Coordinates of C-alpha atoms and ligand atoms in Angstrom, one line a residue:
M959 CA 0.0 0.0 0.0
I960 CA 1.4 3.4 -1.0
Q961 CA 1.4 6.0 1.7
D962 CA -0.1 9.4 1.1
T963 CA 2.8 11.7 1.5
R964 CA 0.9 15.0 1.3
T965 CA -2.1 16.7 3.0
S966 CA -4.8 18.1 0.7
D967 CA -3.9 21.6 -0.4
P968 CA -7.1 23.7 -0.9
S969 CA -5.7 25.5 -3.9
R970 CA -5.2 22.2 -5.7
L971 CA -8.8 21.0 -5.4
I972 CA -11.4 21.0 -8.1
P973 CA -15.0 21.6 -7.5
G974 CA -17.7 19.0 -8.4
T975 CA -21.4 19.5 -8.1
T976 CA -21.4 17.8 -4.6
G977 CA -18.2 19.3 -3.2
D978 CA -14.5 19.4 -3.8
W979 CA -12.3 16.7 -5.2
E980 CA -8.6 16.0 -5.3
I981 CA -6.8 14.3 -8.2
I982 CA -4.1 11.9 -7.4
I983 CA -1.5 11.2 -10.1
G984 CA 1.4 8.8 -10.4
L985 CA 3.5 8.3 -13.6
E986 CA 5.4 5.4 -15.0
V987 CA 7.8 7.0 -17.5
H988 CA 9.5 4.8 -20.1
A989 CA 12.7 6.4 -21.2
Q990 CA 14.8 4.9 -24.0
V991 CA 18.5 4.6 -22.8
T992 CA 20.9 6.5 -25.0
S993 CA 23.2 3.7 -26.1
N994 CA 24.5 2.5 -29.5
A995 CA 23.7 -1.2 -28.8
K996 CA 20.7 -2.9 -27.3
L997 CA 20.4 -4.1 -23.7
F998 CA 21.3 -7.8 -24.3
S999 CA 22.7 -7.8 -27.8
G1000 CA 25.2 -5.9 -29.9
A1001 CA 22.6 -4.9 -32.5
S1002 CA 22.3 -1.2 -33.3
T1003 CA 19.6 1.1 -31.8
R1004 CA 19.7 3.5 -34.8
F1005 CA 16.3 5.2 -35.5
G1006 CA 14.9 5.2 -39.0
S1007 CA 16.7 2.1 -40.4
D1008 CA 14.9 -0.2 -42.8
P1009 CA 12.5 -2.6 -41.0
N1010 CA 14.4 -5.5 -39.4
A1011 CA 17.8 -4.1 -40.3
N1012 CA 19.0 -4.0 -36.7
V1013 CA 18.0 -7.4 -35.4
S1014 CA 20.5 -9.9 -34.0
L1015 CA 19.6 -13.6 -33.4
V1016 CA 19.1 -12.7 -29.7
D1017 CA 16.6 -10.0 -30.6
A1018 CA 14.7 -12.4 -32.9
A1019 CA 14.7 -15.0 -30.0
M1020 CA 16.2 -17.8 -32.0
P1021 CA 16.4 -21.0 -30.0
G1022 CA 19.6 -21.3 -28.0
M1023 CA 20.5 -17.7 -28.1
L1024 CA 21.7 -16.2 -24.8
P1025 CA 21.4 -12.6 -23.6
V1026 CA 24.7 -10.8 -22.6
I1027 CA 24.2 -7.7 -20.6
N1028 CA 25.4 -4.3 -22.0
R1029 CA 27.5 -2.7 -19.3
F1030 CA 27.0 0.8 -20.8
C1031 CA 23.2 0.5 -20.3
I1032 CA 23.7 -0.4 -16.6
E1033 CA 26.0 2.6 -16.3
Q1034 CA 23.3 4.8 -17.8
A1035 CA 20.7 3.5 -15.4
V1036 CA 23.0 4.1 -12.4
R1037 CA 23.9 7.6 -13.7
T1038 CA 20.2 8.4 -14.0
G1039 CA 19.6 7.0 -10.5
L1040 CA 22.3 9.3 -9.1
G1041 CA 20.8 12.2 -11.0
L1042 CA 17.5 11.5 -9.4
K1043 CA 19.2 11.5 -5.9
A1044 CA 18.1 7.9 -5.7
K1045 CA 19.3 4.9 -3.8
I1046 CA 21.5 2.6 -6.1
N1047 CA 20.9 -1.0 -5.4
R1048 CA 24.2 -2.8 -5.8
Y1049 CA 22.4 -6.1 -6.1
S1050 CA 19.5 -6.4 -8.5
V1051 CA 17.7 -9.1 -10.5
F1052 CA 16.4 -9.5 -14.1
D1053 CA 13.1 -11.3 -14.3
R1054 CA 11.0 -12.6 -17.2
K1055 CA 7.6 -10.9 -17.6
N1056 CA 5.6 -13.4 -19.6
Y1057 CA 3.0 -12.5 -22.1
F1058 CA 2.1 -13.3 -25.7
Y1059 CA 2.2 -10.6 -28.3
P1060 CA 3.2 -10.8 -32.0
D1061 CA 5.9 -8.2 -31.7
L1062 CA 7.5 -10.0 -28.7
P1063 CA 9.3 -13.1 -30.2
Q1064 CA 10.7 -14.3 -26.9
G1065 CA 7.2 -14.7 -25.4
Y1066 CA 8.5 -12.7 -22.4
Q1067 CA 10.1 -9.3 -21.7
I1068 CA 13.3 -9.3 -19.7
S1069 CA 12.6 -6.7 -17.0
Q1070 CA 13.2 -6.1 -13.3
Y1071 CA 10.5 -6.7 -10.7
K1072 CA 11.1 -7.0 -7.0
Q1073 CA 14.7 -6.0 -7.1
P1074 CA 15.3 -3.0 -9.4
V1075 CA 18.7 -1.4 -10.0
V1076 CA 17.5 1.9 -8.6
G1077 CA 15.4 2.6 -5.5
E1078 CA 13.8 5.7 -4.0
G1079 CA 14.7 9.2 -5.2
E1080 CA 13.2 12.6 -5.8
V1081 CA 12.5 15.2 -8.4
L1082 CA 12.0 18.9 -7.4
L1083 CA 9.4 21.0 -9.3
D1084 CA 9.4 24.8 -9.2
F1085 CA 6.3 26.8 -10.4
P1086 CA 6.1 30.3 -11.8
D1087 CA 4.2 31.5 -8.7
G1088 CA 7.3 30.6 -6.6
S1089 CA 5.9 27.5 -5.0
S1090 CA 7.7 24.1 -5.3
I1091 CA 7.0 20.5 -4.5
A1092 CA 9.1 17.3 -4.4
V1093 CA 7.8 14.3 -6.3
G1094 CA 9.0 11.0 -4.9
I1095 CA 10.6 8.4 -7.2
E1096 CA 9.5 4.9 -6.2
R1097 CA 12.1 3.0 -8.4
L1098 CA 13.9 2.8 -11.7
H1099 CA 14.3 -0.5 -13.5
L1100 CA 15.8 -1.6 -16.8
E1101 CA 13.8 -3.6 -19.3
Q1102 CA 13.7 -4.5 -23.0
D1103 CA 11.5 -2.7 -25.5
A1104 CA 9.2 -4.7 -27.8
G1105 CA 9.1 -4.7 -31.6
K1106 CA 6.4 -3.1 -33.6
S1107 CA 3.5 -4.6 -35.6
L1108 CA 2.9 -2.9 -39.0
H1109 CA -0.8 -3.1 -40.0
D1110 CA -0.7 -0.8 -43.0
Q1111 CA 1.7 -2.7 -45.3
H1112 CA -0.6 -5.4 -46.6
A1113 CA -4.4 -5.8 -47.1
T1114 CA -4.8 -9.0 -45.2
M1115 CA -1.5 -9.5 -43.3
S1116 CA 0.3 -7.7 -40.5
Y1117 CA 4.1 -7.4 -40.6
V1118 CA 6.5 -7.1 -37.7
D1119 CA 9.6 -4.8 -37.4
L1120 CA 12.0 -6.0 -34.6
N1121 CA 14.4 -3.0 -34.8
R1122 CA 13.2 -1.8 -31.4
S1123 CA 13.0 -5.3 -29.9
G1124 CA 15.6 -5.5 -27.1
V1125 CA 16.4 -1.8 -27.0
A1126 CA 17.1 -0.7 -23.4
L1127 CA 14.3 1.2 -21.6
M1128 CA 14.4 2.7 -18.1
E1129 CA 11.0 2.6 -16.4
I1130 CA 10.9 5.4 -13.9
V1131 CA 8.0 5.0 -11.5
S1132 CA 6.9 8.1 -9.4
K1133 CA 5.0 8.0 -6.2
P1134 CA 1.4 9.2 -6.4
D1135 CA 2.6 12.7 -5.3
M1136 CA 1.1 14.9 -8.0
R1137 CA -2.3 16.6 -7.6
T1138 CA -2.9 18.6 -10.8
A1139 CA -2.3 18.2 -14.5
D1140 CA 0.1 21.1 -14.4
E1141 CA 2.2 19.3 -11.7
A1142 CA 2.3 16.1 -13.9
K1143 CA 3.4 18.1 -16.9
A1144 CA 6.0 20.0 -14.9
Y1145 CA 7.3 16.6 -13.6
V1146 CA 7.7 15.1 -17.1
S1147 CA 9.3 18.2 -18.3
K1148 CA 11.8 18.4 -15.4
L1149 CA 12.5 14.6 -15.6
R1150 CA 13.2 15.0 -19.3
T1151 CA 15.6 18.0 -18.7
I1152 CA 17.5 15.9 -16.1
L1153 CA 17.8 12.9 -18.5
R1154 CA 19.1 15.2 -21.2
Y1155 CA 21.7 16.8 -18.8
L1156 CA 22.8 13.3 -17.9
G1157 CA 22.9 12.2 -21.5
T1158 CA 21.0 9.0 -20.6
C1159 CA 17.9 9.6 -22.8
D1160 CA 17.4 12.1 -25.5
G1161 CA 13.8 12.7 -24.4
D1162 CA 12.5 12.8 -27.9
M1163 CA 8.8 12.1 -27.4
E1164 CA 7.9 12.3 -31.1
K1165 CA 10.1 9.3 -31.7
G1166 CA 8.6 7.5 -28.7
N1167 CA 11.9 7.7 -26.8
L1168 CA 10.0 9.0 -23.8
R1169 CA 6.4 8.1 -23.0
A1170 CA 4.3 7.8 -19.9
D1171 CA 1.7 5.6 -18.4
V1172 CA -0.5 8.0 -16.4
N1173 CA -2.3 6.7 -13.3
V1174 CA -5.2 8.8 -12.2
S1175 CA -7.6 8.6 -9.3
V1176 CA -9.8 11.1 -7.4
R1177 CA -10.8 11.4 -3.7
R1178 CA -12.5 13.6 -1.3
P1179 CA -9.8 15.7 0.5
G1180 CA -8.3 13.8 3.4
E1181 CA -9.9 10.5 2.5
A1182 CA -8.1 7.3 1.4
F1183 CA -6.9 7.1 -2.2
G1184 CA -9.6 6.1 -4.7
T1185 CA -9.4 3.4 -7.3
R1186 CA -7.0 4.4 -10.1
C1187 CA -7.1 4.0 -13.9
E1188 CA -3.9 3.7 -15.9
I1189 CA -3.8 5.6 -19.2
K1190 CA -1.2 3.8 -21.4
N1191 CA 1.6 5.2 -23.5
V1192 CA 0.9 8.9 -23.7
N1193 CA 3.5 10.5 -25.9
S1194 CA 3.4 14.2 -25.4
I1195 CA 3.4 16.5 -22.4
R1196 CA 0.3 18.3 -23.7
F1197 CA -1.6 15.1 -24.1
I1198 CA -0.6 14.0 -20.6
G1199 CA -2.3 17.2 -19.3
Q1200 CA -5.4 16.6 -21.4
A1201 CA -5.7 13.0 -20.5
I1202 CA -5.5 13.8 -16.8
E1203 CA -8.2 16.6 -17.0
Y1204 CA -10.5 14.4 -19.0
E1205 CA -10.0 11.3 -16.8
A1206 CA -10.5 13.2 -13.5
R1207 CA -13.7 14.7 -14.8
R1208 CA -14.9 11.3 -16.0
Q1209 CA -14.2 9.7 -12.6
I1210 CA -15.8 12.5 -10.7
G1211 CA -18.9 12.3 -12.9
I1212 CA -19.3 8.6 -12.1
L1213 CA -18.7 9.0 -8.4
E1214 CA -21.1 11.9 -8.1
D1215 CA -23.8 9.8 -9.8
G1216 CA -23.3 7.2 -7.1
G1217 CA -21.2 4.9 -9.2
T1218 CA -17.9 3.2 -8.6
I1219 CA -14.6 3.3 -10.5
D1220 CA -13.4 0.1 -12.0
Q1221 CA -9.7 -0.3 -12.1
E1222 CA -8.8 -0.5 -15.7
T1223 CA -6.3 0.3 -18.4
R1224 CA -7.3 3.1 -20.7
L1225 CA -6.1 4.7 -23.9
F1226 CA -6.0 8.4 -24.7
D1227 CA -7.5 9.4 -28.0
A1228 CA -5.7 12.6 -28.9
R1229 CA -8.0 13.4 -31.7
K1230 CA -11.1 13.3 -29.5
G1231 CA -9.3 14.5 -26.4
E1232 CA -10.8 11.6 -24.3
T1233 CA -9.7 8.3 -22.7
R1234 CA -11.4 5.0 -23.3
S1235 CA -11.3 1.6 -21.8
M1236 CA -8.7 -0.9 -23.2
R1237 CA -9.0 -3.7 -20.6
S1238 CA -10.4 -4.1 -17.1
K1239 CA -8.8 -5.6 -14.1
E1240 CA -10.4 -9.0 -14.8
E1241 CA -8.7 -9.1 -18.2
A1242 CA -5.4 -8.0 -16.6
H1243 CA -2.4 -10.2 -17.5
D1244 CA -0.8 -12.6 -15.1
Y1245 CA 2.8 -12.1 -16.0
R1246 CA 4.1 -15.0 -14.0
Y1247 CA 7.4 -13.2 -13.2
F1248 CA 10.4 -15.3 -12.4
P1249 CA 14.2 -14.6 -12.4
D1250 CA 15.6 -15.0 -15.9
P1251 CA 17.6 -18.3 -15.7
D1252 CA 19.9 -17.0 -18.5
L1253 CA 21.1 -14.0 -16.4
L1254 CA 22.9 -13.9 -13.1
P1255 CA 21.8 -11.3 -10.6
L1256 CA 23.5 -8.0 -11.3
E1257 CA 26.1 -6.9 -8.8
I1258 CA 27.9 -3.6 -9.1
T1259 CA 30.7 -2.3 -6.9
A1260 CA 30.7 0.8 -4.7
E1261 CA 33.8 2.0 -6.6
W1262 CA 32.0 1.9 -9.9
V1263 CA 29.1 3.8 -8.5
A1264 CA 31.4 6.4 -7.0
E1265 CA 33.2 6.7 -10.4
I1266 CA 30.0 7.4 -12.2
E1267 CA 28.9 9.9 -9.5
A1268 CA 32.2 11.8 -9.9
S1269 CA 31.5 12.2 -13.6
L1270 CA 28.0 13.7 -13.3
P1271 CA 27.5 17.1 -14.8
E1272 CA 26.1 20.0 -12.9
L1273 CA 22.4 19.3 -12.8
P1274 CA 19.5 21.8 -13.3
D1275 CA 18.8 22.5 -9.6
A1276 CA 22.4 23.2 -8.8
K1277 CA 22.8 25.3 -11.9
K1278 CA 19.7 27.3 -11.1
A1279 CA 21.0 28.0 -7.5
R1280 CA 24.3 29.1 -9.0
F1281 CA 22.6 31.4 -11.6
T1282 CA 20.5 33.1 -8.9
G1283 CA 23.5 33.4 -6.5
D1284 CA 26.4 34.2 -8.8
Y1285 CA 24.7 36.2 -11.4
G1286 CA 21.8 37.6 -9.4
L1287 CA 19.2 36.3 -11.8
S1288 CA 15.6 36.0 -10.7
P1289 CA 14.4 32.5 -10.0
Y1290 CA 12.2 32.7 -13.0
D1291 CA 14.9 33.7 -15.4
A1292 CA 17.3 31.1 -14.0
G1293 CA 14.6 28.5 -14.3
V1294 CA 14.0 29.3 -17.9
L1295 CA 17.7 29.1 -18.7
V1296 CA 18.5 25.8 -17.0
G1297 CA 15.5 24.1 -18.7
D1298 CA 17.7 23.9 -21.7
R1299 CA 21.3 23.1 -21.0
S1300 CA 22.6 24.6 -24.3
A1301 CA 20.8 27.8 -23.6
A1302 CA 22.3 27.9 -20.1
D1303 CA 25.8 27.4 -21.5
F1304 CA 25.2 30.0 -24.1
F1305 CA 24.1 32.5 -21.5
E1306 CA 27.2 31.9 -19.4
T1307 CA 29.5 32.7 -22.4
V1308 CA 27.5 35.8 -23.2
A1309 CA 27.4 36.9 -19.5
K1310 CA 31.2 36.7 -19.1
G1311 CA 32.3 40.2 -18.3
R1312 CA 28.9 41.7 -19.1
D1313 CA 25.7 42.6 -17.3
P1314 CA 24.1 39.2 -16.6
K1315 CA 20.6 40.8 -16.7
L1316 CA 21.1 42.1 -20.2
A1317 CA 22.5 38.7 -21.2
V1318 CA 19.6 36.8 -19.9
N1319 CA 17.1 39.2 -21.5
W1320 CA 18.6 38.7 -24.9
V1321 CA 19.0 34.9 -24.6
T1322 CA 15.5 34.2 -23.2
G1323 CA 13.9 37.1 -25.1
D1324 CA 14.8 38.0 -28.7
L1325 CA 17.0 35.0 -29.3
A1326 CA 14.6 32.5 -27.9
A1327 CA 11.7 34.1 -29.8
Q1328 CA 13.7 33.9 -33.1
A1329 CA 14.5 30.2 -32.4
N1330 CA 10.9 29.4 -31.5
A1331 CA 9.7 31.1 -34.7
R1332 CA 11.9 28.8 -36.7
N1333 CA 11.2 25.8 -34.4
V1334 CA 14.9 25.2 -33.7
G1335 CA 17.2 25.5 -30.7
I1336 CA 19.1 28.6 -29.9
L1337 CA 22.4 27.0 -31.0
D1338 CA 20.9 26.3 -34.4
L1339 CA 20.4 30.0 -35.2
G1340 CA 23.9 30.5 -36.4
V1341 CA 24.5 33.4 -34.0
S1342 CA 27.4 32.6 -31.6
A1343 CA 27.6 33.7 -28.0
E1344 CA 30.5 35.9 -29.0
Q1345 CA 28.4 37.7 -31.6
L1346 CA 25.6 38.3 -29.2
G1347 CA 28.1 39.5 -26.7
E1348 CA 29.4 42.0 -29.2
L1349 CA 25.9 43.2 -29.9
I1350 CA 25.3 43.8 -26.2
D1351 CA 28.6 45.7 -26.0
L1352 CA 27.5 48.0 -28.8
I1353 CA 24.4 48.9 -26.8
G1354 CA 26.5 49.3 -23.6
D1355 CA 29.0 51.7 -25.1
G1356 CA 26.3 53.8 -26.7
T1357 CA 27.1 52.9 -30.3
I1358 CA 23.5 51.7 -31.0
S1359 CA 20.2 51.9 -29.2
G1360 CA 18.5 48.8 -27.9
K1361 CA 15.9 49.2 -30.6
I1362 CA 18.5 49.2 -33.4
A1363 CA 20.1 46.2 -31.8
K1364 CA 17.0 44.2 -32.4
D1365 CA 17.2 45.1 -36.1
V1366 CA 20.9 44.2 -36.2
L1367 CA 20.0 40.7 -34.7
V1368 CA 17.5 40.2 -37.5
I1369 CA 20.1 41.1 -40.1
M1370 CA 22.7 38.8 -38.5
L1371 CA 20.2 35.9 -38.7
A1372 CA 19.4 36.6 -42.3
E1373 CA 22.9 37.5 -43.7
G1374 CA 25.4 36.6 -41.0
G1375 CA 28.3 38.9 -40.2
S1376 CA 29.5 40.5 -37.0
P1377 CA 27.3 43.1 -35.3
S1378 CA 29.9 45.9 -35.6
S1379 CA 30.4 45.4 -39.4
I1380 CA 26.6 45.4 -39.9
V1381 CA 26.2 48.6 -37.9
E1382 CA 29.0 50.3 -39.8
R1383 CA 27.9 49.1 -43.3
R1384 CA 24.3 50.2 -42.7
G1385 CA 25.1 53.4 -41.0
L1386 CA 23.2 52.4 -37.8
V1387 CA 25.4 54.2 -35.4
Q1388 CA 23.4 56.0 -32.8
V1389 CA 23.1 59.8 -33.1
T1390 CA 24.3 61.3 -29.9
D1391 CA 25.4 64.5 -31.7
T1392 CA 23.4 67.1 -29.6
K1393 CA 23.3 69.7 -32.4
A1394 CA 21.7 67.3 -34.9
L1395 CA 19.2 66.1 -32.4
E1396 CA 18.3 69.6 -31.2
K1397 CA 17.4 70.5 -34.7
I1398 CA 15.0 67.5 -35.0
V1399 CA 13.5 68.3 -31.5
D1400 CA 12.9 72.0 -32.5
E1401 CA 11.2 71.0 -35.7
I1402 CA 8.8 68.6 -33.9
I1403 CA 8.0 71.2 -31.2
A1404 CA 7.3 73.8 -33.9
A1405 CA 5.0 71.5 -35.8
N1406 CA 2.9 70.3 -32.8
P1407 CA 1.7 73.3 -30.8
S1408 CA -1.3 71.5 -29.3
Q1409 CA 0.9 68.7 -28.0
V1410 CA 3.1 71.4 -26.4
E1411 CA 0.1 72.7 -24.6
T1412 CA -0.8 69.2 -23.4
I1413 CA 2.6 68.4 -22.0
K1414 CA 2.4 71.5 -19.7
L1415 CA -0.5 69.8 -17.9
K1416 CA 0.6 66.2 -18.4
P1417 CA 4.4 65.9 -18.3
K1418 CA 4.2 62.2 -18.9
T1419 CA 3.3 62.9 -22.5
I1420 CA 7.0 63.5 -23.1
G1421 CA 7.0 59.9 -24.3
W1422 CA 5.1 61.0 -27.4
F1423 CA 7.8 63.5 -28.3
V1424 CA 10.6 61.0 -27.7
G1425 CA 8.7 58.7 -30.0
Q1426 CA 8.5 61.3 -32.7
V1427 CA 12.1 62.2 -32.5
M1428 CA 13.1 58.5 -32.7
K1429 CA 10.9 58.1 -35.7
A1430 CA 12.4 61.1 -37.4
S1431 CA 15.9 59.9 -36.8
G1432 CA 15.2 56.4 -38.2
G1433 CA 15.5 54.9 -34.7
K1434 CA 19.1 56.1 -34.4
A1435 CA 18.7 58.9 -31.9
N1436 CA 20.1 58.2 -28.4
P1437 CA 16.9 58.2 -26.3
Q1438 CA 18.6 59.6 -23.2
V1439 CA 20.0 62.6 -25.1
V1440 CA 16.6 63.2 -26.7
N1441 CA 15.0 63.2 -23.3
D1442 CA 17.4 65.7 -21.9
I1443 CA 17.0 68.1 -24.9
L1444 CA 13.2 67.8 -24.7
K1445 CA 13.2 68.6 -21.0
A1446 CA 15.4 71.7 -21.5
R1447 CA 13.4 73.0 -24.5
L1448 CA 10.0 72.4 -22.9
D1449 CA 10.9 73.7 -19.5
L1450 CA 10.1 70.4 -17.8
E1451 CA 11.5 69.9 -14.2
Ligands
ADP1264 P1 1.5 -1.5 -10.5 O1 1.2 -0.8 -11.7 O2 2.6 -2.6 -10.7 O3 0.4 -2.0 -9.7 P2 2.0 0.5 -8.4 O4 0.8 0.1 -7.7 O5 3.2 0.6 -7.6 O6 2.3 -0.5 -9.6 O7 1.7 1.9 -9.1 C1 2.0 2.2 -10.4 C2 1.8 3.7 -10.5 O8 0.5 4.1 -10.1 C3 2.8 4.5 -9.6 O9 3.3 5.6 -10.4 C4 2.0 5.0 -8.5 O10 2.4 6.3 -8.0 C5 0.6 5.2 -9.1 N1 -0.5 5.0 -8.2 C6 -0.7 4.1 -7.2 N2 -1.8 4.2 -6.6 C7 -2.5 5.3 -7.2 C8 -3.7 5.9 -7.0 N3 -4.6 5.5 -6.1 N4 -4.0 7.0 -7.7 C9 -3.1 7.4 -8.7 N5 -2.0 6.9 -8.9 C10 -1.6 5.8 -8.2
MG1265 MG1 2.1 -0.4 -13.7

């Protein structure tokens, strides 16, 4: 029986017609291990190969073939466990999980059951409102992936592609510690970030390299957990949120009508945005687990674990703490940056010797917006950290205004080239020449007598004048100088 680790928080309840309800969520995430070879064979794990191109005799379950464990996959699982601050079990066991399925030639999956390689751990979630929660990890175990049935190749027959058969998966099981769809989405997102930092799973959900079984139940606040339903194989963070919202509503509807929830496995239909029954508890498999007689129990040494631990990179939580501490970034900005390791590294290069606040604004602002618009990462834009740094320096030393800098970035993206050469070539240098600016200011004051009357009553309308001068100068006027001239000419302050 799983213990309820949290009291009911009123802000996380949802109203029904007969009172409040609390959603309880636990996730089983399947993460494909980053490794060139499969868990028990030397066949390649390459994505996109021709069907059955990467299948050894072991993966095809030919009689007499014996599995040989891939040391690197174990190392990846241990590395992940350490990254999840989890207990590493130096003694673990591989079991056979028996079931019949056309894409499972062995007739069983080699998995871990009672004695997984990784035990209890924790993932911290931070939210934009400043709150945070810890989601417990129950366990992490290694197992084989299955093959894939192809139903669209032939009118009357199904084909099978075993390329994926035997690829190593980590199943990461959370405790039922989440209470809202947003928390579950934040959990998967954070878990994926950690896996990417560690280099143990690429987190590519579109390729199916990260997918989640979503367990959902509802209860009255403070009462015992209700019966859960498990929604299988949800493969996007958005769908995970939708599946939870739908499933919680469905269960509340049944309970409020006096019904009961049947424990069952359900599927999420992304097109309709709903879940539907796949099999009930009565139809549940009896997997008849037993230790795989072809594999010895797995024993790993304390020295090896220590060696792997020493090689861990700085992880998101530590990086975030360093960014708020060393650079004085807000928790929000630091959180956005560390969500993507390459953006975080990029920021650090830009921030070296510069104002970190400016650096973060450019990296998470204009640069991120340009990357999003192209649906690529920041590093794929072709603008180096050195180039962005140079651009920021040009603002800092007054050569260009912040507004012109945005234009320069767009030109850099389209045509390449260093910021200073672009500024020079296009004559974008900021006008700080007081005489030239005074002339523009005088013309605008002369042409707008009614605005001059207004500003005497409402000094804030100076912004309008600044805007006109900026426009007249083609955005090149130094706004500070313009402000000073305007105040002098209009007798403000
Ligand atoms: P199994 O699927 O083998 O029965 P568990 O009972 O340990 O495994 O639970 C699997 C997942 O379901 C875990 O992620 C756990 O957090 C979650 N879970 C367990 N009980 C509930 C519940 N009442 N409501 C929602 N999730 C639950
Ligand atoms: Mg399960």
